[in-house]
Short mmCIF file of C-alpha atoms in Angstrom, two decimals:
data_model
loop_
_atom_site.label_atom_id
_atom_site.label_comp_id
_atom_site.label_asym_id
_atom_site.label_seq_id
_atom_site.Cartn_x
_atom_site.Cartn_y
_atom_site.Cartn_z
CA MET S 1 237.21 -65.51 -104.58
CA ASN S 2 239.17 -64.37 -107.81
CA TYR S 3 236.99 -65.61 -110.13
CA LEU S 4 233.75 -63.70 -111.17
CA ASN S 5 232.73 -66.68 -114.28
CA GLU S 6 234.33 -69.03 -116.25
CA GLU S 7 235.58 -66.14 -119.17
CA MET S 8 237.34 -63.94 -116.67
CA VAL S 9 240.41 -64.39 -113.82
CA TYR S 10 241.53 -61.74 -111.63
CA GLY S 11 243.71 -60.69 -109.08
CA LYS S 12 247.58 -60.88 -109.56
CA ASN S 13 248.71 -64.16 -108.45
CA PRO S 14 245.78 -66.06 -110.62
CA VAL S 15 246.44 -63.55 -113.59
CA VAL S 16 249.81 -64.33 -113.41
CA GLU S 17 249.54 -68.43 -112.64
CA LEU S 18 246.95 -68.33 -115.91
CA LEU S 19 249.45 -67.32 -118.01
CA LYS S 20 252.66 -68.85 -116.71
CA SER S 21 250.15 -72.05 -117.35
CA GLY S 22 249.74 -71.67 -120.77
CA LYS S 23 245.84 -72.15 -121.32
CA PRO S 24 244.87 -69.95 -123.71
CA VAL S 25 243.89 -66.11 -123.32
CA ASN S 26 241.56 -63.55 -125.26
CA LYS S 27 242.84 -60.42 -123.55
CA ILE S 28 244.29 -59.19 -120.39
CA LEU S 29 242.79 -55.59 -118.60
CA LEU S 30 245.63 -53.56 -116.64
CA VAL S 31 244.95 -50.85 -114.30
CA THR S 32 247.38 -48.14 -115.72
CA GLU S 33 250.38 -47.54 -112.66
CA GLY S 34 253.01 -46.37 -114.94
CA ALA S 35 256.61 -47.14 -115.43
CA GLY S 36 258.36 -49.05 -112.88
CA SER S 37 254.61 -50.77 -110.97
CA ARG S 38 253.88 -54.46 -110.29
CA ASN S 39 252.30 -54.84 -113.83
CA GLN S 40 255.96 -55.01 -115.31
CA GLU S 41 255.94 -58.90 -114.88
CA ILE S 42 252.39 -59.19 -116.48
CA ILE S 43 253.07 -57.42 -119.32
CA SER S 44 256.79 -59.40 -119.76
CA LEU S 45 254.75 -62.40 -119.86
CA LEU S 46 252.20 -60.88 -122.23
CA HIS S 47 254.64 -59.95 -124.80
CA GLU S 48 256.33 -63.02 -124.59
CA ARG S 49 253.12 -64.99 -125.16
CA ASN S 50 251.89 -62.77 -127.47
CA ILE S 51 248.99 -62.20 -125.55
CA PRO S 52 246.69 -58.91 -126.18
CA TYR S 53 246.35 -56.38 -123.56
CA GLN S 54 244.49 -53.05 -122.58
CA PHE S 55 245.43 -50.16 -119.91
CA VAL S 56 241.79 -48.90 -118.49
CA ASP S 57 241.39 -46.63 -115.28
CA ARG S 58 240.49 -48.65 -111.72
CA GLN S 59 236.68 -48.23 -112.19
CA THR S 60 236.57 -50.16 -114.77
CA LEU S 61 238.05 -52.98 -113.70
CA ASP S 62 235.74 -52.38 -109.85
CA ARG S 63 232.76 -52.56 -112.47
CA LEU S 64 233.56 -55.78 -114.06
CA THR S 65 234.48 -57.46 -110.83
CA ASN S 66 231.37 -56.10 -108.50
CA ARG S 67 233.89 -54.57 -106.46
CA GLU S 68 235.83 -57.29 -105.69
CA ARG S 69 239.95 -57.38 -104.95
CA HIS S 70 241.25 -57.66 -108.74
CA GLN S 71 244.58 -55.79 -107.79
CA GLY S 72 244.54 -53.71 -111.42
CA MET S 73 244.42 -57.00 -113.39
CA LEU S 74 241.80 -58.98 -115.39
CA ALA S 75 241.92 -61.78 -117.75
CA TYR S 76 239.52 -62.79 -120.26
CA VAL S 77 239.76 -66.67 -120.74
CA ALA S 78 239.08 -68.24 -123.94
CA ALA S 79 236.63 -70.77 -123.95
CA ARG S 80 239.08 -73.25 -125.53
CA GLU S 81 242.35 -73.60 -127.09
CA TYR S 82 243.73 -71.73 -130.29
CA ALA S 83 244.81 -73.81 -133.18
CA SER S 84 247.39 -72.87 -135.23
CA VAL S 85 247.47 -71.95 -138.79
CA GLU S 86 249.49 -74.75 -140.04
CA ASP S 87 247.06 -77.38 -137.65
CA ILE S 88 244.32 -76.31 -140.23
CA LEU S 89 246.53 -77.35 -142.90
CA ALA S 90 247.88 -80.48 -141.52
CA LEU S 91 243.91 -81.38 -141.08
CA ALA S 92 243.62 -80.88 -145.00
CA GLU S 93 246.23 -83.21 -145.24
CA GLU S 94 245.33 -85.63 -143.15
CA ARG S 95 241.75 -85.60 -144.76
CA GLN S 96 243.56 -85.81 -148.46
CA GLU S 97 241.31 -82.39 -149.26
CA ALA S 98 242.63 -79.20 -150.61
CA PRO S 99 242.36 -76.58 -147.79
CA PHE S 100 238.79 -74.65 -147.07
CA ILE S 101 239.44 -71.81 -144.95
CA LEU S 102 237.45 -69.46 -143.62
CA MET S 103 239.01 -65.71 -142.45
CA LEU S 104 237.04 -63.19 -140.31
CA ASP S 105 238.06 -59.74 -140.97
CA GLU S 106 237.23 -57.47 -137.63
CA ILE S 107 233.86 -59.65 -136.83
CA GLU S 108 233.03 -57.81 -133.76
CA ASP S 109 229.72 -59.52 -132.87
CA PRO S 110 229.94 -62.89 -130.90
CA HIS S 111 226.82 -64.69 -132.32
CA ASN S 112 227.89 -63.95 -135.99
CA LEU S 113 231.35 -65.90 -134.74
CA GLY S 114 229.27 -68.72 -133.23
CA ALA S 115 226.92 -69.05 -136.11
CA LEU S 116 229.29 -69.13 -138.74
CA LEU S 117 231.63 -71.78 -136.43
CA ARG S 118 228.48 -74.07 -137.17
CA THR S 119 228.27 -73.53 -140.50
CA VAL S 120 232.05 -74.05 -140.38
CA ASP S 121 231.55 -77.94 -139.01
CA ALA S 122 228.62 -78.21 -140.99
CA VAL S 123 230.09 -78.01 -144.33
CA GLY S 124 233.80 -79.66 -143.16
CA ALA S 125 235.39 -76.78 -143.79
CA HIS S 126 239.19 -77.37 -142.26
CA GLY S 127 238.89 -74.44 -140.05
CA VAL S 128 238.55 -70.56 -139.21
CA ILE S 129 241.50 -67.69 -138.72
CA ILE S 130 240.89 -64.54 -137.15
CA PRO S 131 242.37 -61.39 -135.67
CA LYS S 132 244.00 -61.42 -132.44
CA ARG S 133 242.98 -56.90 -132.35
CA ARG S 134 239.71 -55.71 -133.35
CA SER S 135 237.46 -58.63 -133.26
CA VAL S 136 235.40 -61.27 -130.93
CA ALA S 137 237.42 -64.21 -129.85
CA LEU S 138 236.46 -67.21 -128.03
CA THR S 139 234.52 -66.75 -125.73
CA GLY S 140 231.66 -68.24 -123.93
CA THR S 141 229.30 -66.80 -125.84
CA VAL S 142 230.65 -67.88 -128.65
CA ALA S 143 230.91 -71.18 -127.69
CA LYS S 144 227.09 -71.26 -127.01
CA THR S 145 226.04 -70.12 -130.07
CA SER S 146 228.03 -72.41 -131.88
CA ALA S 147 226.36 -75.10 -130.50
CA GLY S 148 229.58 -77.07 -129.84
CA ALA S 149 230.39 -76.85 -132.84
CA VAL S 150 233.72 -74.80 -131.51
CA GLU S 151 234.95 -78.30 -129.92
CA HIS S 152 235.16 -79.40 -133.65
CA VAL S 153 236.47 -76.44 -135.77
CA ARG S 154 240.10 -75.31 -135.84
CA VAL S 155 240.01 -71.72 -134.81
CA ALA S 156 243.83 -70.16 -135.43
CA ARG S 157 244.02 -66.23 -134.05
CA VAL S 158 247.09 -64.41 -135.67
CA SER S 159 248.68 -60.83 -135.73
CA ASN S 160 248.22 -60.40 -139.27
CA LEU S 161 245.91 -60.83 -141.51
CA VAL S 162 247.71 -59.66 -144.67
CA GLN S 163 250.79 -61.44 -143.66
CA THR S 164 248.99 -64.70 -143.22
CA LEU S 165 247.14 -64.73 -146.20
CA ASN S 166 249.93 -64.24 -148.47
CA ASP S 167 251.58 -67.44 -146.81
CA LEU S 168 248.31 -68.65 -147.78
CA LYS S 169 249.31 -67.96 -151.01
CA LYS S 170 251.89 -69.27 -151.40
CA LYS S 171 251.10 -72.52 -150.46
CA GLY S 172 248.64 -72.38 -153.27
CA CYS S 173 245.47 -71.48 -151.73
CA TRP S 174 242.91 -69.08 -153.75
CA VAL S 175 241.52 -66.07 -152.20
CA SER S 176 238.37 -64.97 -152.38
CA GLY S 177 236.92 -62.03 -150.98
CA ALA S 178 233.41 -61.82 -150.13
CA GLU S 179 232.07 -58.44 -151.03
CA ALA S 180 229.87 -56.26 -152.92
CA GLY S 181 231.03 -54.88 -156.21
CA GLY S 182 232.72 -58.05 -157.24
CA LYS S 183 231.66 -60.90 -159.60
CA ASP S 184 228.48 -63.25 -159.23
CA ALA S 185 229.56 -65.63 -156.61
CA PHE S 186 227.23 -68.52 -158.15
CA LYS S 187 229.28 -68.13 -161.44
CA ALA S 188 233.10 -67.88 -159.91
CA ASP S 189 234.91 -70.95 -159.73
CA LEU S 190 235.64 -71.53 -155.78
CA THR S 191 237.22 -75.29 -156.41
CA GLY S 192 240.56 -76.26 -155.01
CA PRO S 193 242.31 -74.57 -151.91
CA ARG S 194 240.49 -72.10 -151.27
CA VAL S 195 240.33 -68.93 -148.42
CA ILE S 196 236.82 -67.48 -147.74
CA VAL S 197 237.14 -64.09 -147.00
CA ILE S 198 234.18 -62.09 -144.71
CA GLY S 199 234.22 -58.70 -143.40
CA SER S 200 232.93 -56.64 -140.08
CA GLU S 201 229.52 -56.21 -139.84
CA GLY S 202 229.88 -52.81 -140.30
CA LYS S 203 233.31 -51.71 -142.06
CA GLY S 204 232.96 -55.30 -144.53
CA ILE S 205 236.59 -55.95 -145.58
CA SER S 206 239.65 -53.44 -144.81
CA ARG S 207 241.37 -51.59 -147.64
CA LEU S 208 244.94 -53.74 -147.65
CA LEU S 209 242.96 -57.11 -147.09
CA ARG S 210 240.54 -56.55 -150.23
CA GLU S 211 243.74 -55.40 -152.35
CA ASN S 212 245.40 -58.79 -151.48
CA CYS S 213 242.54 -61.13 -152.14
CA ASP S 214 242.59 -62.80 -155.90
CA GLU S 215 238.71 -61.83 -156.47
CA ILE S 216 236.17 -60.22 -155.09
CA VAL S 217 233.08 -61.80 -155.51
CA SER S 218 229.44 -61.33 -154.29
CA LEU S 219 225.81 -62.49 -153.45
CA PRO S 220 223.18 -61.58 -155.91
CA MET S 221 220.56 -59.32 -154.20
CA LYS S 222 217.25 -59.42 -155.60
CA GLY S 223 215.41 -57.61 -152.83
CA LYS S 224 215.18 -53.81 -151.32
CA ILE S 225 218.27 -54.83 -148.91
CA THR S 226 221.71 -54.27 -149.80
CA SER S 227 223.47 -56.31 -147.30
CA LEU S 228 223.30 -59.58 -145.50
CA ASN S 229 224.64 -60.28 -141.53
CA ALA S 230 227.97 -61.15 -142.49
CA SER S 231 226.96 -64.90 -140.75
CA VAL S 232 223.94 -65.26 -143.09
CA ALA S 233 226.80 -63.79 -145.92
CA GLY S 234 229.83 -66.42 -144.81
CA SER S 235 227.41 -69.34 -144.54
CA VAL S 236 225.80 -68.93 -148.09
CA MET S 237 229.53 -68.79 -149.71
CA LEU S 238 230.50 -71.68 -147.79
CA TYR S 239 227.76 -73.47 -148.64
CA GLU S 240 228.25 -72.49 -152.46
CA VAL S 241 232.04 -73.73 -151.92
CA LEU S 242 230.78 -76.99 -150.90
CA ARG S 243 228.44 -77.60 -153.35
CA GLN S 244 230.96 -76.97 -156.18
CA ARG S 245 233.27 -79.53 -154.33
CA ILE S 246 230.72 -81.81 -154.23
CA TYR S 247 229.34 -81.11 -158.17
CA SER S 248 232.73 -80.60 -160.01
CA ASN S 249 233.74 -83.80 -158.89
#
């Protein structure tokens, strides 16, 4: 049996066929075997489809597969198909609305991503952008936490967040990064074509991405705690954008 559960496929032939099928794949794990190994066919396919991969020792795959016959390779399958940034913008155009997009910088907790997908759906935002590396992908846990929202929200997975951000700015989007030390989010103008950037649970927005935001906005904090969970902060920001869109008309 080459399938451990709905999120993992392992064994050389099943993984190769999975890649050839075009189905969404989050990441591939390969046992290190050196140049000229049987991994080369897989690696060529990974480069062709721009799928992240990582070399691990054989003991790691033995543990993940309960020592079943994995032949040195394992694939994590996405819970659903990824969209493109163009798909997200097309949805805004189809609805005749200014783009409303959430960009997540290295969110690693699947529960945070799942919760944010629920909020994105609730506020009517057009989609979410996540990085291909150092970030949780569309796993089964994300799908479950989203309570079905993963089926309705367009999620684009990109190689370079900064480049994507600058492309969106060229298309008329204004970028607001949510982080401590910025202007009061409730006093900022968040109307019009908008990208909201939320940083990782521990480090916040990365320096280069922060520098490419048009503004930094912050939620007022009146208590002893100085920061909020990423999904909570993101949800409050998204609802403030929705509030301004409704009441500015």
